Short mmCIF file of C-alpha atoms in Angstrom, two decimals:
data_model
loop_
_atom_site.label_atom_id
_atom_site.label_comp_id
_atom_site.label_asym_id
_atom_site.label_seq_id
_atom_site.Cartn_x
_atom_site.Cartn_y
_atom_site.Cartn_z
CA MET A 1016 141.61 231.97 219.19
CA LYS A 1017 139.24 228.27 218.80
CA ILE A 1018 140.60 224.90 220.27
CA LEU A 1019 138.73 221.69 219.58
CA LEU A 1020 139.83 218.76 221.49
CA ILE A 1021 138.70 215.38 221.18
CA LYS A 1022 138.13 212.95 223.93
CA GLN A 1023 135.26 210.66 223.66
CA THR A 1024 135.49 207.74 226.49
CA SER A 1025 136.52 206.02 228.71
CA LEU A 1026 135.25 208.29 231.88
CA GLY A 1027 138.66 208.37 233.45
CA ASP A 1028 140.32 208.96 230.47
CA VAL A 1029 138.13 212.56 230.19
CA LEU A 1030 139.08 213.39 233.15
CA HIS A 1031 142.58 213.14 232.76
CA MET A 1032 142.28 215.50 229.91
CA THR A 1033 141.46 218.14 232.55
CA PRO A 1034 144.80 219.21 232.80
CA VAL A 1035 145.32 220.30 229.17
CA ILE A 1036 142.26 222.08 229.48
CA ARG A 1037 143.03 224.46 232.14
CA ALA A 1038 146.66 224.76 230.79
CA LEU A 1039 145.01 226.46 227.80
CA LYS A 1040 142.69 228.05 229.38
CA LYS A 1041 145.65 230.07 231.32
CA TRP A 1042 147.85 230.30 228.39
CA LYS A 1043 144.92 232.31 226.58
CA ALA A 1044 142.23 233.29 228.85
CA ASP A 1045 139.72 234.22 225.74
CA CYS A 1046 140.40 231.53 223.96
CA GLN A 1047 137.40 228.95 222.62
CA ILE A 1048 137.40 225.67 223.83
CA ASP A 1049 134.99 222.91 222.70
CA VAL A 1050 134.94 219.17 223.63
CA VAL A 1051 133.61 216.58 221.97
CA THR A 1052 132.82 213.49 224.42
CA ASP A 1053 130.52 210.84 225.32
CA LYS A 1054 127.39 211.48 226.74
CA ARG A 1055 128.31 209.65 230.17
CA ALA A 1056 131.49 212.18 230.84
CA LEU A 1057 129.05 214.54 231.12
CA GLY A 1058 128.80 214.65 234.29
CA ILE A 1059 132.56 215.64 234.18
CA LEU A 1060 132.80 218.10 231.87
CA GLU A 1061 129.05 220.13 231.82
CA ASN A 1062 130.21 222.27 235.05
CA ASN A 1063 133.66 222.82 233.73
CA PRO A 1064 134.15 226.85 233.57
CA TYR A 1065 136.81 226.43 230.84
CA ILE A 1066 134.78 224.85 228.29
CA ASN A 1067 132.95 226.63 226.18
CA ARG A 1068 130.55 223.90 224.17
CA LEU A 1069 130.16 219.82 224.38
CA TYR A 1070 129.51 217.92 221.61
CA VAL A 1071 127.64 214.90 222.80
CA LEU A 1072 127.88 211.90 221.14
CA ASP A 1073 126.33 208.30 222.24
CA ILE A 1074 129.69 206.05 221.93
CA TYR A 1075 128.50 203.16 223.21
CA ARG A 1076 124.97 202.94 221.91
CA TYR A 1077 126.59 203.23 218.69
CA GLU A 1078 128.95 200.59 219.11
CA ASN A 1079 126.27 198.10 220.25
CA GLU A 1080 123.70 199.13 217.34
CA ILE A 1081 125.59 199.60 214.68
CA PHE A 1082 125.76 195.75 213.81
CA LYS A 1083 122.24 194.83 215.02
CA SER A 1084 120.28 194.98 212.19
CA PRO A 1085 120.21 196.98 208.76
CA LEU A 1086 117.97 199.88 209.64
CA LEU A 1087 119.94 200.10 212.76
CA PHE A 1088 123.51 200.68 210.98
CA PHE A 1089 122.12 203.21 208.35
CA SER A 1090 120.92 205.23 211.63
CA THR A 1091 123.26 204.97 213.25
CA ILE A 1092 125.64 205.83 210.92
CA ARG A 1093 123.71 209.12 209.89
CA GLU A 1094 123.32 210.43 213.43
CA PHE A 1095 127.11 209.92 213.81
CA ILE A 1096 127.53 212.22 210.95
CA SER A 1097 125.32 214.34 211.94
CA HIS A 1098 127.91 214.84 214.63
CA ILE A 1099 130.67 215.65 212.56
CA ALA A 1100 128.58 217.52 210.28
CA GLU A 1101 127.83 219.89 213.81
CA VAL A 1102 131.49 220.22 214.01
CA ARG A 1103 132.39 221.33 210.63
CA LYS A 1104 130.03 224.79 211.10
CA GLU A 1105 133.24 225.89 213.21
CA SER A 1106 136.25 227.07 211.98
CA TYR A 1107 139.25 226.36 214.61
CA ASP A 1108 143.07 227.38 214.93
CA ILE A 1109 143.95 224.15 217.00
CA ALA A 1110 142.30 220.77 216.94
CA MET A 1111 143.71 217.76 219.34
CA ASP A 1112 142.38 214.70 219.04
CA LEU A 1113 143.73 212.83 222.51
CA GLN A 1114 142.28 209.78 221.67
CA GLY A 1115 143.43 208.17 218.95
CA LEU A 1116 141.29 205.56 217.77
CA GLU A 1117 139.49 205.27 213.96
CA ARG A 1118 135.89 206.94 216.04
CA SER A 1119 137.61 210.00 217.07
CA ILE A 1120 140.53 210.32 215.03
CA ILE A 1121 137.36 211.17 211.98
CA PHE A 1122 136.15 214.61 213.80
CA LEU A 1123 140.11 215.76 213.62
CA TYR A 1124 140.70 214.72 210.04
CA LEU A 1125 137.06 215.98 208.99
CA CYS A 1126 136.75 219.03 210.86
CA HIS A 1127 138.03 222.81 209.95
CA ALA A 1128 141.01 223.21 211.50
CA LYS A 1129 144.80 225.39 210.42
CA LYS A 1130 146.50 223.03 212.85
CA LYS A 1131 145.82 219.67 213.58
CA TYR A 1132 147.57 217.18 216.41
CA ALA A 1133 146.39 212.93 216.81
CA LYS A 1134 147.22 211.16 219.76
CA GLY A 1135 149.40 208.02 217.77
CA LYS A 1136 150.36 207.34 214.50
CA TRP A 1137 147.87 208.81 212.08
CA PHE A 1138 148.58 210.07 208.49
CA GLY A 1139 148.44 213.76 207.37
CA VAL A 1140 148.49 214.89 210.77
CA LYS A 1141 151.06 215.56 213.66
CA SER A 1142 151.23 212.91 215.75
CA ASN A 1143 152.23 211.97 219.36
CA TYR A 1144 153.20 208.80 220.72
CA TYR A 1145 154.15 208.05 223.90
CA LYS A 1146 154.37 204.60 225.92
CA ASP A 1147 154.99 203.90 229.72
CA ILE A 1148 154.59 207.11 230.88
CA ASN A 1149 151.80 208.25 233.00
CA ALA A 1150 148.79 208.97 231.12
CA ILE A 1151 147.79 212.66 232.38
CA GLU A 1152 151.14 213.77 231.75
CA GLY A 1153 151.27 212.02 227.69
CA LEU A 1154 148.08 214.44 227.34
CA ILE A 1155 149.58 217.44 228.90
CA SER A 1156 152.70 216.82 226.40
CA PHE A 1157 150.17 217.88 223.45
CA LEU A 1158 150.79 220.94 225.11
CA LYS A 1159 154.51 221.02 223.81
CA PHE A 1160 153.19 221.07 219.96
CA ILE A 1161 151.50 224.68 220.62
CA ASP A 1162 154.78 225.97 222.90
CA CYS A 1163 151.69 226.10 225.91
CA PRO A 1164 153.44 225.93 229.40
CA ASP A 1165 151.63 223.15 231.65
CA ASP A 1166 149.82 223.84 234.48
CA GLY A 1167 150.84 220.42 236.35
CA THR A 1168 149.14 217.02 236.56
CA ASP A 1169 146.31 218.05 239.23
CA LEU A 1170 143.06 216.82 237.44
CA ASP A 1171 139.53 218.68 237.95
CA TYR A 1172 136.59 218.02 238.76
CA PHE A 1173 134.03 220.90 239.23
CA LEU A 1174 130.67 219.67 240.96
CA PRO A 1175 126.84 221.81 240.36
CA ASP A 1176 126.46 224.34 242.85
CA THR A 1177 123.69 222.62 244.19
CA ILE A 1178 125.36 219.40 244.69
CA GLU A 1179 125.11 219.03 248.83
CA ALA A 1180 121.73 219.89 248.49
CA ASP A 1181 121.31 217.13 245.91
CA PHE A 1182 123.22 214.53 247.62
CA ASN A 1183 121.05 215.59 250.40
CA LYS A 1184 117.59 215.39 248.52
CA LYS A 1185 119.45 211.46 247.35
CA THR A 1186 120.30 209.85 250.34
CA GLU A 1187 116.52 211.14 251.93
CA HIS A 1188 114.92 210.03 248.95
CA ILE A 1189 117.46 206.38 249.56
CA LYS A 1190 116.27 206.19 252.92
CA TYR A 1191 112.62 206.55 252.81
CA SER A 1192 112.28 204.83 249.36
CA ILE A 1193 114.81 201.70 249.08
CA ASN A 1194 116.32 201.30 252.68
CA SER A 1195 115.67 203.27 255.37
CA ASN A 1196 119.14 201.80 257.23
CA PHE A 1197 121.25 204.32 254.78
CA ASN A 1198 122.52 206.79 257.05
CA ILE A 1199 125.77 208.13 256.00
CA ASP A 1200 128.43 209.21 259.18
CA ASN A 1201 130.23 212.08 259.30
CA GLU A 1202 133.50 210.12 258.47
CA TYR A 1203 133.34 207.40 255.98
CA ILE A 1204 135.65 205.43 253.55
CA VAL A 1205 134.41 205.00 249.99
CA PHE A 1206 134.99 200.89 248.91
CA SER A 1207 135.48 200.54 245.72
CA PRO A 1208 136.19 197.41 244.08
CA PHE A 1209 134.61 196.69 241.05
CA SER A 1210 135.64 198.35 237.56
CA ARG A 1211 134.69 197.84 233.97
CA TRP A 1212 137.85 194.96 232.96
CA ASP A 1213 137.23 191.50 234.96
CA THR A 1214 140.67 190.98 235.63
CA LYS A 1215 140.59 194.15 237.29
CA ASP A 1216 138.05 193.38 239.91
CA LEU A 1217 138.39 192.03 243.52
CA SER A 1218 136.18 189.08 244.29
CA VAL A 1219 133.63 189.18 246.90
CA ASN A 1220 135.79 187.33 249.05
CA LYS A 1221 138.77 189.77 249.16
CA SER A 1222 136.74 192.48 249.60
CA ARG A 1223 135.29 191.38 252.87
CA GLU A 1224 138.61 190.59 253.59
CA ILE A 1225 139.66 193.69 253.15
CA ILE A 1226 136.93 195.46 255.04
CA LYS A 1227 137.76 192.96 258.24
CA GLU A 1228 141.39 194.24 258.28
CA ILE A 1229 140.07 197.69 258.07
CA GLN A 1230 137.63 196.98 260.80
CA LYS A 1231 140.19 195.73 263.06
CA LEU A 1232 142.12 198.97 262.92
CA LYS A 1233 139.94 201.64 263.03
CA ASP A 1234 135.85 201.51 263.43
CA ILE A 1235 135.04 204.13 260.58
CA GLN A 1236 132.00 203.53 258.28
CA ILE A 1237 132.94 201.79 254.51
CA ILE A 1238 130.34 202.95 251.82
CA VAL A 1239 130.75 200.41 248.88
CA SER A 1240 130.52 201.98 245.60
CA ALA A 1241 129.70 200.52 242.85
CA THR A 1242 127.19 200.68 239.26
CA SER A 1243 124.15 198.83 239.42
CA ASP A 1244 125.48 195.91 237.56
CA TYR A 1245 127.01 195.16 240.89
CA ASP A 1246 124.58 195.40 243.12
CA LYS A 1247 124.41 191.12 243.57
CA GLU A 1248 127.98 191.12 244.45
CA CYS A 1249 127.86 194.52 246.77
CA LEU A 1250 124.66 192.74 248.90
CA GLU A 1251 127.15 189.57 249.66
CA ILE A 1252 130.15 192.30 250.04
CA VAL A 1253 128.20 194.34 253.02
CA LYS A 1254 126.26 191.40 254.53
CA GLY A 1255 126.38 190.81 258.06
CA PHE A 1256 129.32 193.28 258.63
CA ASN A 1257 128.74 196.58 260.99
CA ASN A 1258 128.11 200.11 259.62
CA VAL A 1259 128.99 199.00 256.17
CA LEU A 1260 126.65 200.45 253.50
CA ASN A 1261 125.80 199.24 249.50
CA SER A 1262 125.66 202.66 247.59
CA SER A 1263 125.49 200.14 244.40
CA GLY A 1264 123.94 202.67 241.16
CA LEU A 1265 122.68 204.83 243.50
CA PHE A 1266 124.55 207.83 242.52
CA ASN A 1267 124.79 209.45 239.44
CA LEU A 1268 128.77 210.87 238.77
CA PRO A 1269 128.53 214.06 239.85
CA GLU A 1270 126.75 212.89 243.11
CA LEU A 1271 129.36 209.89 243.54
CA ALA A 1272 132.37 212.71 242.99
CA TYR A 1273 130.64 214.37 245.82
CA LEU A 1274 130.56 211.40 248.41
CA ILE A 1275 134.17 211.19 247.33
CA LYS A 1276 134.94 214.48 248.42
CA LYS A 1277 133.63 214.05 251.15
CA SER A 1278 135.16 210.79 252.32
CA LYS A 1279 138.15 210.41 254.51
CA GLY A 1280 139.61 208.32 252.22
CA MET A 1281 139.42 205.58 249.33
CA VAL A 1282 139.93 201.91 248.71
CA THR A 1283 139.83 201.29 245.12
CA VAL A 1284 140.92 198.73 242.12
CA ASP A 1285 141.94 200.35 238.86
CA SER A 1286 138.66 202.66 237.52
CA PHE A 1287 137.06 205.38 237.11
CA PRO A 1288 135.96 206.29 240.88
CA MET A 1289 140.42 206.02 241.43
CA HIS A 1290 140.61 209.22 239.45
CA THR A 1291 137.46 210.93 241.14
CA GLY A 1292 139.39 210.08 243.99
CA CYS A 1293 142.53 211.57 242.64
CA ALA A 1294 140.71 214.65 241.43
CA PHE A 1295 139.91 216.07 245.28
CA GLN A 1296 143.67 214.26 246.30
CA LYS A 1297 141.86 212.06 248.94
CA PRO A 1298 144.00 209.50 250.81
CA LEU A 1299 143.57 206.28 249.07
CA ILE A 1300 145.26 203.39 248.22
CA ALA A 1301 145.04 201.50 244.70
CA VAL A 1302 144.68 197.70 243.98
CA PHE A 1303 146.57 196.75 240.93
CA GLY A 1304 147.35 194.05 238.97
CA PRO A 1305 147.16 193.33 235.23
CA THR A 1306 147.24 196.63 234.51
CA SER A 1307 150.41 199.40 234.76
CA GLU A 1308 150.55 201.99 237.54
CA VAL A 1309 153.05 203.75 235.59
CA ARG A 1310 150.86 203.75 232.79
CA VAL A 1311 147.48 204.50 234.42
CA GLY A 1312 147.77 204.72 238.14
CA PRO A 1313 146.93 207.85 240.44
CA ILE A 1314 149.95 210.29 240.98
CA ALA A 1315 147.99 212.81 243.03
CA LYS A 1316 149.20 213.93 246.44
CA ASN A 1317 147.45 211.34 249.52
CA SER A 1318 147.63 208.60 246.79
CA GLU A 1319 149.69 204.98 246.31
CA THR A 1320 149.17 202.04 244.65
CA ILE A 1321 149.35 198.45 245.89
CA ARG A 1322 150.48 195.14 244.33
CA VAL A 1323 151.54 191.10 244.51
CA GLU A 1324 155.06 192.04 243.43
CA ASN A 1325 157.61 189.56 241.38
CA LEU A 1326 154.36 187.95 239.23
CA GLU A 1327 155.84 187.24 235.80
CA CYS A 1328 151.67 187.71 234.33
CA ALA A 1329 151.57 191.51 236.01
CA ARG A 1330 150.18 193.73 233.82
CA CYS A 1331 149.17 191.29 231.14
CA TYR A 1332 146.46 194.01 229.95
CA LYS A 1333 143.99 191.02 229.75
CA ARG A 1334 140.60 192.01 229.75
CA LYS A 1335 139.21 188.69 230.79
CA ASN A 1336 139.61 185.38 231.15
CA CYS A 1337 142.44 185.16 233.08
CA PRO A 1338 144.70 181.84 232.96
CA ASN A 1339 146.16 182.14 236.19
CA ASN A 1340 142.93 182.20 238.59
CA HIS A 1341 143.48 185.82 238.99
CA ILE A 1342 146.39 185.83 241.21
CA CYS A 1343 147.69 189.12 240.49
CA ILE A 1344 144.59 190.38 242.56
CA GLU A 1345 143.80 187.49 244.57
CA ASN A 1346 146.77 187.41 246.37
CA ILE A 1347 146.82 191.20 247.36
CA ASP A 1348 148.37 191.35 250.81
CA ALA A 1349 144.48 192.78 252.77
CA LYS A 1350 145.86 193.20 256.37
CA LEU A 1351 148.91 195.49 254.01
CA LEU A 1352 146.47 197.02 252.39
CA ALA A 1353 144.62 198.28 255.76
CA GLU A 1354 147.51 199.28 257.83
CA ARG A 1355 148.62 201.72 254.64
CA LEU A 1356 145.20 202.72 254.43
CA ILE A 1357 144.76 203.86 257.81
CA LYS A 1358 148.33 205.17 258.18
CA LYS A 1359 147.11 207.64 255.65
CA ILE A 1360 143.78 208.64 256.90
#
C-alpha cells in the first residue's frame, strides 16, 4: 500500500502530523508513506523511520518571490509545477491533504490516488471538517476514513544518531567563537518567549519578570531560546541576570529539540518549541492569549497552560495590532507561572 500525506507548514502543524504517520505504519507495516512538506520541516521529518520519501518544497520563498517581478513569477510557478510533476510520477492508494490550503490541495487534486481526503471543505474529494477540537485529534480523525486504528496523541520527534556529538560540537564552537560564557549546566530550564505572531509574544519586561520569579524559587539555569530575529530582545531579557543564557539563533531544529529534550522543563508561548516540549513530554507551562488552548494547546503528559482569565477579547486570533495593549499576555501572573513550573519540575 502506498500513502501520500500533504502537510507543508507550519512547523508545529507538521509535528502534529506524526501520530498519523505512526498509526498508519502500525496499521500496515509494509506500507510506503510519502510526505509533501516544506524545507523548514526537514529537521522534524527527515529522521522519522516511518517515512519512505519526502517531497520538499520551499513554500515561504515561493510566497515571497511570486509577485516580486514577472521573471520571478514565472520561475516560481515553474518550480512549483515541477514538484507537482514529481508527485504525479507515483500512484497512491490513499492521499490525504492534512493542510487544507489552496497551495496544498492542488497536490491532492493532481496526484494519482485511488482515494483522496482533505482537511476543510473542497469540491470533489471527501472532506474532513473539524472545529474547536485539538489540532492533533483533528488530524488523527482522518484515520476513521480508512478504518485505521489510532495510536494515541503522542508526538514523534526523531533526532539523528549523531545529535549528542553535534550538539556538543556546536556548544564548543559557541564558547570559543561567539560567547566564551556560554556554559550549559547539567540542569536548566528552556524559556521561549517569542513566536511568529506578534500578539502571542511575551514582552522583554514580562519575560524578565517571569525569570525573576523563577529565580526566587529555584537556583537553576535558564536558557532563553528564539530565532535570530529576536536576538536584540533576548539580549535585553538576559541582561544583568546570573546564569541566564541567550541562545537566539544559535541552534538548528534538531539541536533545539535536543536542548529541550535534555532540559528540566520549559516556559513557552504558543509556538513550535511548545510542541517540541510536548513531543519529549517535558514539564511545561504554555502562555496563551490570542489563540485557543482547546484548538492548539498542549495535551501531552506534564504540560499545562496559563492565561489571563475573564477577558472578553481572549482567543481573538489577531496576529498583529492588538487594540487592547496586549493585556492577554502582559497581564499574565508571573509569580503564579513560576510557582506552577517549579512545582512541576
